[in-house]
Amino acid sequence: MLHPNGSVILTPPSQELRARSPSPFTPRDRRKSLPQSASTQSLEPLATSINAAPSTPSATSATSHHVTHSPSRNDSPVLEFANGRHHPKGPRTPFASDLEAQSSPRRHQHPRKPSTKVPTHPAVEYTVPTRTKFLHLATWFALNLVLTIYNKALLQGFSFPWLLTAIHASCVSAGCYALLLSKHFTLTRLKRPDHVTLTAFSLLFTVNIAISNVSLAKVSVPFHQIMRSTCPVFTILIQRLVFGRGYGGRTYAAIVPIVAGVALATYGDYYFSVAGFLLTLFGVVLASLKTVVSNRLMTGSLSLPALEILLRMSPLAAMQALCYAWITGEFQRFLAFAASVGLPPRLLPAVAGNGVLAFLLNVSSFQTNRISGALTLTVAGNLKQCLTILLGIVLFQVRVGWLNGVGMGICVLGGWWYSKVELDRKGRK
């Protein structure tokens, strides 16, 4: 609307305005029947009067024309310019009195599609109570340390590591089958790709042991332990590159003192060949991959129980270990040893007890991996190396230097820091 002084006035829509100019919300067929607006006539007189009008306190000069805003209680303010168009200020809503504009649906309005975003759930290790997690880790620590010392003592009179591995796998298979018969768990119906996956996992389990033993013969024990201490690093890389899972910056920072502490704790005479270095590095990658894959089998799409995985995997691992013992000539040496010297009467109970302990350790290892996570298990493996050195000092009078002691202290502090970071992260979940 044009003020007598020449300025353009902002007014709410009125009956006169709706009669004079069609609403922008009016359908096109009704607009054609309405009379032409007087404001669409010649714009030259209006432009001349606008430019010649003096400014008043009520007019706001934003550009070359003036606008007056008169808000209404029920209607949206409309800007009326010289070209006759109405520009509602704010969201375009139909007028309260325009019932047809209110009832008519908007053009090009499509129904809202349902959301296809898959909800993300926290990892299994962040849903387990902290007390349960620490209990499993403590059990795994104790069984691992006892079996390590037990194996060292047993291999002095029974120096057939591949046959001992086959005995371990056979005892695990027998123990899991006994638990299956006692209804502690039931078997899952698997498809052919699932059977292929478990067969490949059993091969990974056996090849990991083979590469570790072969590489140990080509490098020194301290160098082998330092390389194995980098398992958390490769676990993080596999989780990130293969499965797309990342960790926080504080977790990455806590891994550094753990790896560095083990490197100092196992510091000693380093020697290795190029082949030994490559084999040891390959063994570290395989060990990390085995830990991650076993965790995915229990927490991923299959979600198999630990006992079922061990039952399906152990017989295959036992046969593979026997084949490797035959290929390396270890089986023939055992037959010659039994024929010449004979088996001591205490050997069979000692081997049987070692097999039972291996069964308990494998069950504890898989359960701990499931509820604590693959990375936490590899970190616990590094801490186990330091505790093994301490037990060697106490039980076998192993002599270490001050640098080894500093390394053990750094590793323990790194383990404490990692535990705190994981607890804080679980609290945020």
Coordinates of C-alpha atoms in Angstrom, one line a residue:
M1 CA 0.0 0.0 0.0
L2 CA 1.3 3.4 -0.9
H3 CA 1.4 6.1 1.8
P4 CA 0.5 9.7 0.8
N5 CA 4.1 10.7 1.5
G6 CA 5.3 8.2 -1.1
S7 CA 6.6 5.4 1.2
V8 CA 5.6 1.8 1.0
I9 CA 3.7 0.6 4.0
L10 CA 3.9 -3.0 5.4
T11 CA 0.3 -4.0 6.4
P12 CA -1.3 -7.3 7.3
P13 CA -3.5 -8.9 4.6
S14 CA -7.0 -7.5 4.6
Q15 CA -10.2 -8.1 2.7
E16 CA -9.3 -5.3 0.4
L17 CA -5.9 -6.8 -0.3
R18 CA -7.3 -10.2 -1.0
A19 CA -9.9 -8.8 -3.3
R20 CA -7.4 -6.7 -5.1
S21 CA -4.6 -9.2 -5.6
P22 CA -4.6 -13.0 -5.6
S23 CA -2.9 -14.8 -2.7
P24 CA 0.3 -16.6 -3.6
F25 CA -1.3 -19.7 -2.0
T26 CA -4.4 -19.5 -4.2
P27 CA -4.6 -22.2 -7.0
R28 CA -3.8 -21.2 -10.5
D29 CA -7.4 -21.8 -11.7
R30 CA -8.8 -19.2 -9.2
R31 CA -6.1 -16.7 -10.0
K32 CA -7.2 -16.5 -13.6
S33 CA -10.7 -15.6 -12.6
L34 CA -9.6 -12.7 -10.3
P35 CA -9.4 -9.2 -11.7
Q36 CA -6.0 -7.7 -12.5
S37 CA -4.4 -5.8 -9.6
A38 CA -4.0 -2.1 -10.0
S39 CA -0.5 -2.5 -8.7
T40 CA 0.5 -4.3 -11.9
Q41 CA -0.1 -1.2 -13.9
S42 CA 2.5 1.3 -14.9
L43 CA 5.2 1.6 -12.2
E44 CA 6.7 4.9 -13.4
P45 CA 4.5 7.3 -11.3
L46 CA 5.1 5.2 -8.2
A47 CA 8.8 5.1 -8.7
T48 CA 8.9 8.9 -9.2
S49 CA 6.9 9.5 -6.0
I50 CA 9.0 7.1 -3.9
N51 CA 12.2 8.8 -4.9
A52 CA 10.8 12.2 -4.2
A53 CA 9.3 11.4 -0.8
P54 CA 11.1 12.7 2.3
S55 CA 12.2 10.3 5.0
T56 CA 10.1 10.1 8.2
P57 CA 10.9 8.7 11.6
S58 CA 8.5 5.8 11.0
A59 CA 10.2 4.8 7.7
T60 CA 13.3 2.7 7.6
S61 CA 15.6 3.4 4.7
A62 CA 17.3 0.1 3.9
T63 CA 17.5 0.7 0.1
S64 CA 16.1 3.2 -2.3
H65 CA 12.5 2.5 -1.0
H66 CA 11.0 2.7 2.5
V67 CA 9.2 -0.1 4.4
T68 CA 6.7 0.3 7.3
H69 CA 6.0 -2.8 9.5
S70 CA 2.6 -3.1 11.1
P71 CA 2.4 -6.5 12.7
S72 CA -0.9 -8.1 13.4
R73 CA -1.9 -10.5 16.1
N74 CA -3.3 -13.3 13.9
D75 CA -1.9 -12.6 10.4
S76 CA 1.6 -12.8 9.1
P77 CA 3.0 -9.5 7.9
V78 CA 3.2 -9.1 4.2
L79 CA 5.6 -6.9 2.3
E80 CA 3.8 -5.0 -0.5
F81 CA 6.2 -3.6 -3.1
A82 CA 5.5 -1.6 -6.2
N83 CA 5.5 -4.7 -8.4
G84 CA 2.4 -6.0 -6.6
R85 CA 4.1 -9.2 -5.2
H86 CA 3.5 -10.2 -1.6
H87 CA 6.5 -11.5 0.4
P88 CA 5.5 -13.0 3.7
K89 CA 8.1 -12.5 6.4
G90 CA 9.2 -15.8 8.0
P91 CA 7.9 -19.3 7.0
R92 CA 5.3 -19.4 4.3
T93 CA 2.1 -20.4 6.1
P94 CA -1.4 -19.9 4.6
F95 CA -3.6 -17.1 5.8
A96 CA -6.0 -17.9 8.7
S97 CA -9.0 -16.9 6.7
D98 CA -8.0 -18.7 3.5
L99 CA -9.6 -22.1 4.2
E100 CA -8.8 -23.4 0.7
A101 CA -5.1 -22.6 1.1
Q102 CA -5.1 -24.3 4.5
S103 CA -6.8 -27.5 3.3
S104 CA -5.0 -27.9 0.0
P105 CA -1.9 -30.0 0.2
R106 CA 1.5 -28.5 -0.7
R107 CA 2.8 -29.3 -4.1
H108 CA 5.7 -31.7 -4.5
Q109 CA 5.2 -32.9 -0.9
H110 CA 6.3 -36.6 -0.5
P111 CA 5.8 -38.8 2.4
R112 CA 8.7 -39.1 4.8
K113 CA 10.8 -42.2 4.2
P114 CA 11.6 -44.4 7.2
S115 CA 15.1 -44.0 8.5
T116 CA 17.5 -46.7 7.2
K117 CA 20.3 -45.8 9.6
V118 CA 21.4 -48.8 11.6
P119 CA 21.7 -48.1 15.3
T120 CA 25.2 -48.5 16.7
H121 CA 25.7 -50.6 19.8
P122 CA 28.7 -50.5 22.1
A123 CA 31.2 -53.4 21.8
V124 CA 30.7 -56.4 24.0
E125 CA 33.6 -55.6 26.3
Y126 CA 31.9 -52.3 27.3
T127 CA 28.7 -54.1 28.4
V128 CA 30.4 -56.6 30.8
P129 CA 30.7 -55.7 34.5
T130 CA 34.2 -54.6 35.5
R131 CA 34.4 -57.2 38.2
T132 CA 33.6 -60.0 35.8
K133 CA 36.2 -58.8 33.4
F134 CA 38.9 -58.5 36.0
L135 CA 38.0 -62.0 37.3
H136 CA 38.5 -63.5 33.9
L137 CA 41.7 -61.6 33.3
A138 CA 43.1 -62.8 36.6
T139 CA 42.2 -66.4 35.8
W140 CA 43.8 -66.2 32.4
F141 CA 46.9 -64.7 34.0
A142 CA 47.2 -67.5 36.5
L143 CA 46.6 -70.3 34.1
N144 CA 49.0 -68.8 31.5
L145 CA 51.8 -68.4 33.9
V146 CA 51.4 -71.9 35.4
L147 CA 51.2 -73.5 32.0
T148 CA 54.3 -71.6 30.8
I149 CA 56.4 -72.9 33.7
Y150 CA 54.8 -76.3 33.3
N151 CA 55.7 -76.5 29.6
K152 CA 59.3 -75.4 30.3
A153 CA 59.7 -78.1 32.9
L154 CA 58.0 -80.8 30.7
L155 CA 59.9 -80.1 27.5
Q156 CA 63.2 -80.8 29.3
G157 CA 62.3 -84.5 29.4
F158 CA 59.8 -84.5 26.5
S159 CA 61.4 -82.4 23.8
F160 CA 58.7 -82.8 21.2
P161 CA 56.8 -79.5 20.9
W162 CA 54.6 -80.4 18.0
L163 CA 53.5 -83.6 19.6
L164 CA 52.8 -81.6 22.8
T165 CA 50.7 -79.2 20.7
A166 CA 48.7 -82.1 19.3
I167 CA 48.2 -83.4 22.8
H168 CA 46.9 -80.0 23.9
A169 CA 44.5 -79.8 21.0
S170 CA 43.3 -83.3 21.6
C171 CA 42.6 -82.6 25.3
V172 CA 40.7 -79.5 24.4
S173 CA 38.6 -81.4 21.9
A174 CA 37.9 -84.2 24.5
G175 CA 37.0 -81.7 27.2
C176 CA 34.6 -79.7 25.0
Y177 CA 32.9 -82.9 23.8
A178 CA 32.4 -84.0 27.4
L179 CA 30.8 -80.6 28.2
L180 CA 28.6 -81.0 25.1
L181 CA 27.3 -84.3 26.3
S182 CA 26.6 -82.8 29.7
K183 CA 24.4 -80.1 28.1
H184 CA 26.6 -77.2 29.0
F185 CA 26.2 -75.9 25.4
T186 CA 24.4 -76.8 22.2
L187 CA 25.7 -76.8 18.7
T188 CA 24.6 -74.2 16.2
R189 CA 23.4 -75.1 12.7
L190 CA 26.0 -73.6 10.4
K191 CA 26.1 -73.0 6.7
R192 CA 28.9 -74.1 4.4
P193 CA 30.7 -70.7 4.4
D194 CA 30.7 -70.9 8.2
H195 CA 32.4 -74.3 8.2
V196 CA 34.9 -72.9 5.8
T197 CA 35.6 -70.0 8.1
L198 CA 36.2 -72.3 11.1
T199 CA 38.5 -74.6 9.0
A200 CA 40.5 -71.5 8.0
F201 CA 40.6 -70.4 11.6
S202 CA 42.0 -73.8 12.7
L203 CA 44.7 -73.5 10.0
L204 CA 45.5 -70.0 11.3
F205 CA 45.8 -71.3 14.8
T206 CA 48.3 -74.0 13.8
V207 CA 50.3 -71.9 11.4
N208 CA 50.7 -69.3 14.1
I209 CA 52.3 -71.8 16.4
A210 CA 54.5 -73.2 13.6
I211 CA 55.8 -69.8 12.5
S212 CA 56.5 -68.8 16.1
N213 CA 58.6 -72.0 16.7
V214 CA 60.5 -71.7 13.4
S215 CA 61.3 -68.0 13.9
L216 CA 62.5 -68.6 17.5
A217 CA 65.2 -70.9 16.1
K218 CA 66.5 -68.0 13.8
V219 CA 66.5 -65.1 16.3
S220 CA 67.5 -64.6 19.9
V221 CA 64.9 -64.9 22.7
P222 CA 65.1 -61.2 23.7
F223 CA 64.6 -60.1 20.1
H224 CA 61.7 -62.5 19.7
Q225 CA 60.0 -61.2 22.9
I226 CA 60.4 -57.6 21.7
M227 CA 58.8 -58.4 18.4
R228 CA 55.9 -60.2 20.2
S229 CA 55.4 -57.2 22.4
T230 CA 54.2 -55.2 19.4
C231 CA 51.0 -57.4 19.1
P232 CA 48.8 -54.6 20.5
V233 CA 50.0 -52.3 17.7
F234 CA 49.2 -54.8 15.0
T235 CA 45.9 -55.6 16.7
I236 CA 44.9 -51.9 16.4
L237 CA 45.9 -51.8 12.7
I238 CA 43.9 -55.0 11.9
Q239 CA 40.9 -53.7 13.7
R240 CA 41.1 -50.4 11.9
L241 CA 41.9 -51.5 8.4
V242 CA 40.0 -54.8 8.2
F243 CA 37.0 -54.2 10.5
G244 CA 36.8 -50.4 10.6
R245 CA 37.0 -50.1 14.4
G246 CA 39.0 -47.4 16.0
Y247 CA 40.0 -46.5 19.5
G248 CA 40.4 -43.2 21.3
G249 CA 43.6 -41.2 21.4
R250 CA 44.2 -41.9 25.1
T251 CA 44.1 -45.7 24.3
Y252 CA 46.7 -45.3 21.6
A253 CA 48.9 -43.3 24.0
A254 CA 48.6 -45.9 26.7
I255 CA 49.9 -48.6 24.3
V256 CA 53.3 -46.8 23.9
P257 CA 54.6 -47.3 27.5
I258 CA 53.4 -50.9 27.5
V259 CA 55.4 -51.8 24.3
A260 CA 58.4 -49.7 25.4
G261 CA 58.4 -51.3 28.8
V262 CA 58.5 -54.8 27.5
A263 CA 61.3 -53.9 25.1
L264 CA 63.4 -52.6 28.0
A265 CA 62.4 -55.5 30.3
T266 CA 63.6 -58.1 27.7
Y267 CA 66.7 -56.2 26.7
G268 CA 69.6 -58.5 26.1
D269 CA 71.7 -60.0 23.4
Y270 CA 70.0 -59.2 20.1
Y271 CA 70.8 -61.2 17.0
F272 CA 68.7 -62.1 14.1
S273 CA 68.9 -62.8 10.4
V274 CA 66.8 -61.2 7.7
A275 CA 64.8 -64.4 7.3
G276 CA 64.4 -64.7 11.1
F277 CA 63.2 -61.0 11.3
L278 CA 60.6 -61.5 8.5
L279 CA 59.4 -64.8 10.0
T280 CA 59.1 -63.2 13.5
L281 CA 57.2 -60.2 12.0
F282 CA 54.9 -62.6 10.2
G283 CA 54.3 -64.5 13.4
V284 CA 53.3 -61.3 15.2
V285 CA 50.8 -60.5 12.5
L286 CA 49.4 -64.0 12.6
A287 CA 49.1 -63.9 16.4
S288 CA 47.3 -60.5 16.3
L289 CA 45.0 -61.7 13.5
K290 CA 44.2 -64.9 15.4
T291 CA 43.2 -62.9 18.5
V292 CA 41.0 -60.5 16.4
V293 CA 39.3 -63.2 14.4
S294 CA 38.5 -65.3 17.5
N295 CA 36.9 -62.3 19.0
R296 CA 34.9 -61.6 15.9
L297 CA 33.7 -65.2 15.8
M298 CA 32.3 -64.8 19.3
T299 CA 30.9 -61.3 19.0
G300 CA 30.2 -60.9 15.3
S301 CA 27.5 -62.2 13.0
L302 CA 28.1 -65.8 14.1
S303 CA 28.3 -65.1 17.9
L304 CA 29.4 -68.7 18.6
P305 CA 30.1 -69.8 22.2
A306 CA 33.7 -70.2 23.1
L307 CA 33.2 -73.9 23.8
E308 CA 31.6 -74.5 20.4
I309 CA 34.5 -72.8 18.6
L310 CA 37.0 -74.9 20.5
L311 CA 35.1 -78.1 19.8
R312 CA 34.9 -77.4 16.1
M313 CA 38.5 -76.1 15.8
S314 CA 40.5 -78.4 18.1
P315 CA 40.3 -81.7 16.1
L316 CA 41.4 -79.9 13.0
A317 CA 44.3 -78.3 14.9
A318 CA 45.4 -81.6 16.4
M319 CA 45.5 -83.3 12.9
Q320 CA 47.4 -80.3 11.5
A321 CA 49.9 -80.5 14.4
L322 CA 50.4 -84.2 13.8
C323 CA 51.0 -83.6 10.1
Y324 CA 53.6 -80.9 10.9
A325 CA 55.3 -83.3 13.4
W326 CA 55.5 -85.9 10.6
I327 CA 56.9 -83.4 8.1
T328 CA 59.6 -82.1 10.4
G329 CA 60.6 -85.6 11.5
E330 CA 59.6 -85.1 15.1
F331 CA 57.2 -88.1 15.1
Q332 CA 60.0 -90.4 13.9
R333 CA 62.3 -89.1 16.6
F334 CA 59.6 -89.8 19.2
L335 CA 59.3 -93.4 18.1
A336 CA 63.0 -93.9 18.3
F337 CA 63.1 -92.3 21.7
A338 CA 60.3 -94.5 23.0
A339 CA 62.0 -97.7 21.5
S340 CA 65.5 -96.9 22.9
V341 CA 64.9 -95.3 26.3
G342 CA 61.2 -96.1 26.9
L343 CA 58.6 -93.8 28.4
P344 CA 59.2 -93.0 32.1
P345 CA 56.3 -94.0 34.4
R346 CA 55.9 -90.3 35.5
L347 CA 55.7 -89.0 32.0
L348 CA 52.2 -90.0 31.2
P349 CA 50.6 -88.4 34.2
A350 CA 52.7 -85.3 33.6
V351 CA 51.6 -85.1 30.0
A352 CA 48.0 -85.7 30.9
G353 CA 48.0 -83.0 33.6
N354 CA 49.6 -80.6 31.1
G355 CA 46.8 -81.4 28.6
V356 CA 44.1 -80.7 31.2
L357 CA 45.7 -77.4 32.1
A358 CA 45.9 -76.5 28.4
F359 CA 42.2 -77.2 28.1
L360 CA 41.4 -74.9 31.0
L361 CA 43.7 -72.2 29.6
N362 CA 42.1 -72.3 26.1
V363 CA 38.6 -72.0 27.5
S364 CA 39.7 -69.1 29.7
S365 CA 41.5 -67.5 26.9
F366 CA 38.5 -67.5 24.5
Q367 CA 36.1 -66.4 27.2
T368 CA 38.5 -63.6 28.3
N369 CA 38.9 -62.5 24.7
R370 CA 35.1 -62.3 24.3
I371 CA 34.3 -60.2 27.4
S372 CA 37.5 -58.0 27.5
G373 CA 38.3 -57.5 23.8
A374 CA 41.1 -58.5 21.5
L375 CA 43.2 -55.4 22.3
T376 CA 42.9 -55.9 26.1
L377 CA 44.0 -59.5 25.7
T378 CA 47.2 -58.5 23.8
V379 CA 48.0 -55.9 26.4
A380 CA 47.5 -58.5 29.1
G381 CA 49.9 -60.7 27.1
N382 CA 52.6 -58.0 27.4
L383 CA 52.1 -57.7 31.1
K384 CA 52.4 -61.5 31.3
Q385 CA 55.9 -61.3 29.9
C386 CA 57.0 -59.0 32.7
L387 CA 55.4 -61.2 35.3
T388 CA 57.2 -64.2 33.7
I389 CA 60.5 -62.4 34.1
L390 CA 59.7 -61.7 37.8
L391 CA 58.8 -65.4 38.4
G392 CA 62.0 -66.4 36.6
I393 CA 64.0 -64.2 39.0
V394 CA 62.2 -65.7 42.0
L395 CA 62.0 -69.4 40.9
F396 CA 65.0 -69.9 38.6
Q397 CA 67.4 -67.2 39.8
V398 CA 67.4 -65.4 36.5
R399 CA 69.7 -62.4 36.6
V400 CA 68.6 -59.1 35.1
G401 CA 70.0 -55.6 34.9
W402 CA 68.7 -52.3 36.2
L403 CA 67.4 -51.5 32.7
N404 CA 65.3 -54.6 32.7
G405 CA 63.8 -53.6 36.0
V406 CA 63.0 -50.1 34.8
G407 CA 61.3 -51.6 31.7
M408 CA 59.1 -53.8 33.9
G409 CA 58.1 -50.8 36.0
I410 CA 57.2 -48.8 32.9
C411 CA 55.2 -51.7 31.5
V412 CA 53.2 -52.1 34.7
L413 CA 52.5 -48.3 34.8
G414 CA 51.4 -48.5 31.2
G415 CA 49.0 -51.3 32.0
W416 CA 47.5 -49.3 34.9
W417 CA 47.0 -46.3 32.5
Y418 CA 45.4 -48.5 29.9
S419 CA 43.0 -50.0 32.5
K420 CA 42.0 -46.5 33.7
V421 CA 41.4 -45.4 30.1
E422 CA 39.2 -48.4 29.4
L423 CA 37.2 -47.9 32.6
D424 CA 36.6 -44.3 31.7
R425 CA 35.5 -45.2 28.2
K426 CA 33.2 -47.8 29.5
G427 CA 31.7 -45.2 31.9
R428 CA 30.9 -43.0 28.9
K429 CA 29.2 -45.8 27.0

